[in-house]
Amino acid sequence: VQSNVAAAQMGAGILECDVTFTADHALVCRHAQNDLHTTTNIVVSDLADKCTTPFTAASGDTGATAECRTSDLTLAEFMTLEPKMDAANSAATTAEEYLGGTASFRTDLYTNNATLLTHAQSIALFRDLGARFTPELKSASVDMPHNGFSQQDYAQKLVDEYKNAGVPASDVWLQSFNLDDVLYWIANEPDFGAQAVYLMDEYNIEGYSPMDSATWPNTMDELKEMGVNFIAPPLWMLLTVENGTMVPSALAIAAKEADIEIITWTLERSGPLASGGGWYYSSVVDTINTDGDYFEVLDVLAQDVGIVG
């Protein structure tokens, strides 16, 4: 709850709930279905034994391990957990030590008394904050269907919670890395599907290049024909360097020519840019060396690539 309030107070107009589900198929906000061991206190709670892989202490060269999923818990159990900064101490020999590991560029100052959110609660909160909505349907860590809950049921339930709350489709940008989810919304909930966002992780395909359309699983024209109106690749896929200057990639140019809107991620994820910005800036790393380059990248994305967010 508190991080979203802070984001809205700092001017964020669209907020994201990463959506996953519990054992009883309630939708909740969590970055992944299997991240409770790093994002909550579950390993030191009464629910620790319910984890898919309970905490095991570090020993010798083997680091501490745990895997705890929202699908391991009922909604009532999930809501008893205390959220924390996403981190774990791989050298931990006790569960209490495992809760540490926060990166030096982050802080635990504001995590006390933070509270978890269901997806329905996020809708009410974001509306109260005057923000709009971009939920992401996260991949399941369990096999689907899960106890009769299919992938289509999951995608439909996400939409139903906005409809039940009376939220207009024009205020919602549904997201998924799974193109089939996006196509489901387009076919079955066309008002919401018109703004559904295809998150692109096609860089995981061997040989893929945003500069070579022959390596793309679908061309931009093909996606448009499917009804996809929004794509969201990581920002490095939208940029390249020509004669020492940052310019739009072939992917970005093709998307605009196909009349597909572009949203990207994530501008400030990399921290200080003195070392080139890392993965998010990998296609333009040779032109990145100071924090001021954030503004150069943003200018090219906004003015030349033409992103909408």
CSV table of C-alpha atoms in Angstrom, one decimal:
chain,number,residue,atom,x,y,z
A,1,VAL,CA,0.0,0.0,0.0
A,2,GLN,CA,2.5,2.6,1.2
A,3,SER,CA,4.8,2.4,-1.9
A,4,ASN,CA,1.9,3.1,-4.2
A,5,VAL,CA,0.8,6.1,-2.1
A,6,ALA,CA,4.4,7.4,-2.2
A,7,ALA,CA,4.4,6.9,-6.0
A,8,ALA,CA,1.2,8.8,-6.5
A,9,GLN,CA,2.4,11.6,-4.2
A,10,MET,CA,5.4,12.0,-6.4
A,11,GLY,CA,3.3,12.3,-9.5
A,12,ALA,CA,2.8,8.8,-10.9
A,13,GLY,CA,-0.5,8.9,-12.9
A,14,ILE,CA,-0.7,5.2,-13.8
A,15,LEU,CA,0.2,2.5,-11.2
A,16,GLU,CA,0.9,-1.2,-11.6
A,17,CYS,CA,-0.2,-4.1,-9.6
A,18,ASP,CA,1.7,-7.2,-10.6
A,19,VAL,CA,-1.0,-9.8,-10.3
A,20,THR,CA,-0.7,-13.4,-9.2
A,21,PHE,CA,-3.0,-15.8,-7.3
A,22,THR,CA,-3.2,-17.7,-4.0
A,23,ALA,CA,-4.1,-21.3,-3.3
A,24,ASP,CA,-7.8,-20.4,-3.3
A,25,HIS,CA,-7.3,-18.4,-6.6
A,26,ALA,CA,-7.7,-14.9,-5.1
A,27,LEU,CA,-5.8,-12.3,-7.1
A,28,VAL,CA,-3.1,-10.4,-5.2
A,29,CYS,CA,-0.3,-7.9,-5.9
A,30,ARG,CA,3.2,-9.5,-5.9
A,31,HIS,CA,6.0,-9.2,-8.4
A,32,ALA,CA,6.1,-13.0,-8.9
A,33,GLN,CA,4.1,-15.9,-7.7
A,34,ASN,CA,7.3,-17.4,-6.1
A,35,ASP,CA,8.9,-14.4,-4.4
A,36,LEU,CA,7.4,-14.5,-0.9
A,37,HIS,CA,10.7,-15.7,0.6
A,38,THR,CA,12.5,-12.5,-0.6
A,39,THR,CA,9.6,-10.0,-0.3
A,40,THR,CA,7.9,-10.9,3.0
A,41,ASN,CA,8.7,-12.3,6.4
A,42,ILE,CA,7.3,-15.7,5.6
A,43,VAL,CA,10.4,-17.7,6.5
A,44,VAL,CA,10.2,-16.5,10.1
A,45,SER,CA,6.4,-16.7,10.3
A,46,ASP,CA,4.0,-19.5,11.3
A,47,LEU,CA,3.5,-20.2,7.6
A,48,ALA,CA,7.2,-21.1,6.9
A,49,ASP,CA,6.5,-24.8,6.7
A,50,LYS,CA,3.9,-24.2,3.9
A,51,CYS,CA,6.6,-23.0,1.5
A,52,THR,CA,7.3,-25.1,-1.6
A,53,THR,CA,10.9,-25.2,-0.4
A,54,PRO,CA,11.3,-24.2,3.2
A,55,PHE,CA,14.3,-22.2,4.3
A,56,THR,CA,17.6,-24.2,4.3
A,57,ALA,CA,20.7,-22.6,5.9
A,58,ALA,CA,23.9,-21.9,4.1
A,59,SER,CA,26.5,-24.6,4.5
A,60,GLY,CA,30.0,-24.5,3.1
A,61,ASP,CA,29.9,-23.3,-0.5
A,62,THR,CA,26.1,-23.8,-0.7
A,63,GLY,CA,24.1,-20.7,-0.2
A,64,ALA,CA,20.9,-20.4,1.8
A,65,THR,CA,17.7,-21.3,-0.1
A,66,ALA,CA,13.9,-21.0,0.1
A,67,GLU,CA,11.0,-20.8,-2.3
A,68,CYS,CA,7.7,-19.6,-1.1
A,69,ARG,CA,4.7,-19.0,-3.4
A,70,THR,CA,1.5,-17.2,-3.1
A,71,SER,CA,-0.1,-20.4,-4.3
A,72,ASP,CA,1.2,-22.1,-1.2
A,73,LEU,CA,-1.2,-20.0,0.9
A,74,THR,CA,-4.8,-19.1,1.1
A,75,LEU,CA,-5.7,-15.4,0.8
A,76,ALA,CA,-6.3,-15.2,4.5
A,77,GLU,CA,-2.9,-16.6,5.2
A,78,PHE,CA,-1.2,-14.4,2.6
A,79,MET,CA,-2.7,-11.2,4.2
A,80,THR,CA,-1.0,-12.0,7.5
A,81,LEU,CA,2.5,-11.6,6.0
A,82,GLU,CA,4.6,-8.5,6.4
A,83,PRO,CA,6.2,-7.1,3.2
A,84,LYS,CA,9.8,-6.1,3.1
A,85,MET,CA,12.4,-4.9,0.6
A,86,ASP,CA,13.0,-7.6,-2.1
A,87,ALA,CA,16.3,-9.2,-0.9
A,88,ALA,CA,17.8,-12.3,0.7
A,89,ASN,CA,21.0,-13.0,2.5
A,90,SER,CA,22.5,-16.1,0.7
A,91,ALA,CA,25.0,-16.5,3.5
A,92,ALA,CA,22.4,-16.8,6.2
A,93,THR,CA,22.6,-19.6,8.7
A,94,THR,CA,19.2,-18.7,10.3
A,95,ALA,CA,15.9,-17.7,8.8
A,96,GLU,CA,16.2,-14.3,10.6
A,97,GLU,CA,19.5,-13.6,8.8
A,98,TYR,CA,17.9,-14.6,5.5
A,99,LEU,CA,15.6,-11.6,5.7
A,100,GLY,CA,18.6,-9.4,5.1
A,101,GLY,CA,20.7,-8.8,2.0
A,102,THR,CA,19.2,-5.4,1.0
A,103,ALA,CA,21.4,-3.9,-1.7
A,104,SER,CA,23.5,-0.9,-0.6
A,105,PHE,CA,21.7,1.5,-3.0
A,106,ARG,CA,18.3,0.6,-1.4
A,107,THR,CA,17.0,1.1,2.1
A,108,ASP,CA,14.9,-0.6,4.7
A,109,LEU,CA,14.0,2.7,6.4
A,110,TYR,CA,10.4,2.7,5.2
A,111,THR,CA,9.3,-1.0,5.4
A,112,ASN,CA,8.1,-1.0,9.0
A,113,ASN,CA,4.3,-1.6,9.2
A,114,ALA,CA,3.9,-1.8,5.4
A,115,THR,CA,0.9,-3.8,4.2
A,116,LEU,CA,0.1,-6.2,1.4
A,117,LEU,CA,-2.6,-5.7,-1.2
A,118,THR,CA,-5.1,-7.8,-3.0
A,119,HIS,CA,-5.7,-6.8,-6.6
A,120,ALA,CA,-9.2,-5.6,-5.7
A,121,GLN,CA,-7.8,-3.5,-3.0
A,122,SER,CA,-5.3,-2.0,-5.4
A,123,ILE,CA,-8.1,-0.9,-7.7
A,124,ALA,CA,-9.8,0.9,-4.8
A,125,LEU,CA,-6.6,2.5,-3.6
A,126,PHE,CA,-5.4,3.6,-7.1
A,127,ARG,CA,-8.8,5.2,-7.8
A,128,ASP,CA,-8.7,7.0,-4.5
A,129,LEU,CA,-5.2,8.3,-5.4
A,130,GLY,CA,-6.5,9.6,-8.7
A,131,ALA,CA,-4.4,7.2,-10.7
A,132,ARG,CA,-5.2,4.8,-13.5
A,133,PHE,CA,-4.3,1.2,-13.8
A,134,THR,CA,-1.7,-1.1,-15.6
A,135,PRO,CA,-1.9,-4.5,-14.0
A,136,GLU,CA,0.4,-7.2,-15.2
A,137,LEU,CA,-0.8,-10.8,-15.3
A,138,LYS,CA,2.3,-12.6,-14.0
A,139,SER,CA,3.3,-16.1,-15.2
A,140,ALA,CA,2.3,-18.9,-12.8
A,141,SER,CA,4.9,-20.9,-11.1
A,142,VAL,CA,2.5,-23.8,-10.8
A,143,ASP,CA,1.2,-25.9,-13.8
A,144,MET,CA,-1.9,-24.5,-15.3
A,145,PRO,CA,-4.8,-25.3,-14.9
A,146,HIS,CA,-4.3,-25.2,-11.2
A,147,ASN,CA,-7.0,-27.1,-9.3
A,148,GLY,CA,-9.4,-26.3,-12.1
A,149,PHE,CA,-8.3,-22.7,-12.5
A,150,SER,CA,-7.2,-22.3,-16.2
A,151,GLN,CA,-5.0,-19.6,-17.7
A,152,GLN,CA,-8.1,-18.2,-19.4
A,153,ASP,CA,-10.0,-18.1,-16.0
A,154,TYR,CA,-7.0,-16.2,-14.6
A,155,ALA,CA,-7.0,-13.7,-17.4
A,156,GLN,CA,-10.7,-13.3,-17.2
A,157,LYS,CA,-10.8,-12.8,-13.5
A,158,LEU,CA,-8.3,-9.9,-13.8
A,159,VAL,CA,-10.8,-8.1,-16.1
A,160,ASP,CA,-13.8,-9.0,-14.0
A,161,GLU,CA,-12.4,-7.2,-11.0
A,162,TYR,CA,-12.2,-4.0,-12.9
A,163,LYS,CA,-15.7,-4.5,-14.3
A,164,ASN,CA,-17.1,-5.3,-10.8
A,165,ALA,CA,-15.5,-2.1,-9.5
A,166,GLY,CA,-17.0,0.0,-12.3
A,167,VAL,CA,-13.7,1.0,-13.8
A,168,PRO,CA,-13.9,2.0,-17.5
A,169,ALA,CA,-11.8,0.0,-19.9
A,170,SER,CA,-10.2,3.3,-21.1
A,171,ASP,CA,-8.5,3.7,-17.7
A,172,VAL,CA,-6.9,0.2,-17.8
A,173,TRP,CA,-3.8,-1.0,-19.7
A,174,LEU,CA,-3.7,-4.8,-19.1
A,175,GLN,CA,-0.2,-6.3,-19.5
A,176,SER,CA,1.2,-9.7,-20.1
A,177,PHE,CA,4.4,-11.3,-21.5
A,178,ASN,CA,2.2,-14.1,-22.7
A,179,LEU,CA,0.9,-13.1,-26.1
A,180,ASP,CA,-2.0,-15.6,-25.7
A,181,ASP,CA,-3.2,-13.6,-22.7
A,182,VAL,CA,-3.3,-10.4,-24.8
A,183,LEU,CA,-5.1,-12.2,-27.6
A,184,TYR,CA,-7.6,-13.7,-25.1
A,185,TRP,CA,-8.5,-10.2,-23.9
A,186,ILE,CA,-8.7,-8.9,-27.5
A,187,ALA,CA,-11.2,-11.7,-28.4
A,188,ASN,CA,-13.2,-11.9,-25.2
A,189,GLU,CA,-13.1,-8.5,-23.7
A,190,PRO,CA,-12.5,-6.2,-26.7
A,191,ASP,CA,-13.0,-2.9,-24.8
A,192,PHE,CA,-10.1,-3.9,-22.5
A,193,GLY,CA,-8.2,-5.7,-25.2
A,194,ALA,CA,-8.0,-2.6,-27.2
A,195,GLN,CA,-5.5,-1.2,-24.7
A,196,ALA,CA,-3.9,-4.6,-23.7
A,197,VAL,CA,-0.1,-4.3,-23.7
A,198,TYR,CA,2.1,-7.1,-25.0
A,199,LEU,CA,5.2,-7.1,-22.9
A,200,MET,CA,8.1,-8.3,-25.1
A,201,ASP,CA,10.7,-10.6,-23.8
A,202,GLU,CA,11.5,-12.0,-27.3
A,203,TYR,CA,15.2,-11.2,-26.6
A,204,ASN,CA,15.2,-14.7,-24.9
A,205,ILE,CA,14.9,-16.3,-28.3
A,206,GLU,CA,18.3,-17.4,-29.7
A,207,GLY,CA,19.5,-15.2,-32.5
A,208,TYR,CA,16.9,-12.5,-31.8
A,209,SER,CA,17.8,-9.0,-32.7
A,210,PRO,CA,15.5,-5.9,-32.6
A,211,MET,CA,17.5,-4.7,-35.7
A,212,ASP,CA,16.6,-7.7,-37.8
A,213,SER,CA,13.0,-8.4,-38.5
A,214,ALA,CA,13.8,-11.9,-39.8
A,215,THR,CA,14.5,-12.9,-36.2
A,216,TRP,CA,11.2,-11.7,-34.8
A,217,PRO,CA,8.5,-14.3,-34.0
A,218,ASN,CA,5.9,-11.9,-35.3
A,219,THR,CA,6.4,-8.8,-37.4
A,220,MET,CA,4.8,-5.6,-36.2
A,221,ASP,CA,2.2,-5.8,-39.0
A,222,GLU,CA,1.3,-9.3,-38.0
A,223,LEU,CA,0.8,-8.2,-34.4
A,224,LYS,CA,-1.4,-5.3,-35.5
A,225,GLU,CA,-3.5,-7.7,-37.6
A,226,MET,CA,-4.0,-9.8,-34.4
A,227,GLY,CA,-5.4,-6.7,-32.8
A,228,VAL,CA,-2.4,-5.7,-30.7
A,229,ASN,CA,-2.3,-1.9,-30.3
A,230,PHE,CA,0.4,-1.6,-27.6
A,231,ILE,CA,3.8,-3.3,-27.2
A,232,ALA,CA,6.2,-2.8,-24.3
A,233,PRO,CA,9.8,-3.9,-25.0
A,234,PRO,CA,12.7,-3.0,-22.6
A,235,LEU,CA,14.2,0.3,-23.7
A,236,TRP,CA,17.4,-1.2,-25.1
A,237,MET,CA,15.3,-2.9,-27.8
A,238,LEU,CA,14.1,0.5,-29.0
A,239,LEU,CA,17.5,2.2,-29.4
A,240,THR,CA,20.6,1.8,-31.4
A,241,VAL,CA,23.7,3.9,-32.3
A,242,GLU,CA,24.5,5.3,-35.7
A,243,ASN,CA,27.6,7.5,-36.2
A,244,GLY,CA,27.9,7.9,-32.5
A,245,THR,CA,24.3,9.1,-32.1
A,246,MET,CA,21.3,7.4,-30.4
A,247,VAL,CA,18.5,6.7,-32.8
A,248,PRO,CA,15.4,4.5,-33.0
A,249,SER,CA,15.9,0.7,-33.6
A,250,ALA,CA,14.4,-1.1,-36.5
A,251,LEU,CA,11.8,-2.5,-34.1
A,252,ALA,CA,10.8,1.0,-33.0
A,253,ILE,CA,10.5,2.2,-36.6
A,254,ALA,CA,8.5,-0.9,-37.6
A,255,ALA,CA,6.1,-0.5,-34.7
A,256,LYS,CA,5.3,3.1,-35.5
A,257,GLU,CA,4.9,2.3,-39.2
A,258,ALA,CA,2.3,-0.4,-38.1
A,259,ASP,CA,0.5,2.1,-35.9
A,260,ILE,CA,1.4,0.3,-32.7
A,261,GLU,CA,1.9,2.4,-29.6
A,262,ILE,CA,5.0,1.8,-27.5
A,263,ILE,CA,5.5,1.7,-23.8
A,264,THR,CA,9.0,0.9,-22.4
A,265,TRP,CA,10.8,-0.2,-19.3
A,266,THR,CA,12.7,0.8,-17.2
A,267,LEU,CA,14.4,4.3,-17.2
A,268,GLU,CA,15.9,4.5,-13.7
A,269,ARG,CA,16.4,0.8,-12.8
A,270,SER,CA,20.1,0.8,-13.4
A,271,GLY,CA,21.2,3.4,-10.8
A,272,PRO,CA,24.2,5.6,-11.6
A,273,LEU,CA,25.2,5.4,-15.3
A,274,ALA,CA,29.0,5.9,-15.0
A,275,SER,CA,29.5,2.2,-15.9
A,276,GLY,CA,27.2,2.3,-19.0
A,277,GLY,CA,23.8,1.5,-17.5
A,278,GLY,CA,24.0,-2.3,-17.7
A,279,TRP,CA,21.4,-4.5,-19.4
A,280,TYR,CA,18.7,-1.8,-19.8
A,281,TYR,CA,21.1,0.3,-21.9
A,282,SER,CA,23.0,-2.5,-23.6
A,283,SER,CA,22.3,-1.3,-27.1
A,284,VAL,CA,23.6,2.2,-26.5
A,285,VAL,CA,26.2,1.5,-23.8
A,286,ASP,CA,29.0,3.1,-25.8
A,287,THR,CA,27.2,6.5,-25.5
A,288,ILE,CA,26.4,6.2,-21.8
A,289,ASN,CA,28.8,7.4,-19.1
A,290,THR,CA,27.1,10.0,-16.9
A,291,ASP,CA,23.8,10.3,-15.0
A,292,GLY,CA,22.9,13.2,-17.4
A,293,ASP,CA,22.5,10.5,-20.1
A,294,TYR,CA,19.2,9.6,-18.6
A,295,PHE,CA,17.8,12.8,-20.1
A,296,GLU,CA,19.4,12.0,-23.5
A,297,VAL,CA,17.8,8.6,-23.5
A,298,LEU,CA,14.5,10.0,-22.5
A,299,ASP,CA,14.6,12.7,-25.1
A,300,VAL,CA,15.3,10.1,-27.9
A,301,LEU,CA,12.6,7.8,-26.6
A,302,ALA,CA,10.0,10.6,-26.4
A,303,GLN,CA,10.9,12.7,-29.5
A,304,ASP,CA,12.3,10.2,-31.9
A,305,VAL,CA,11.0,6.7,-31.0
A,306,GLY,CA,7.7,8.3,-29.9
A,307,ILE,CA,6.9,6.3,-26.8
A,308,VAL,CA,3.6,7.0,-25.0
A,309,GLY,CA,4.9,6.0,-21.6
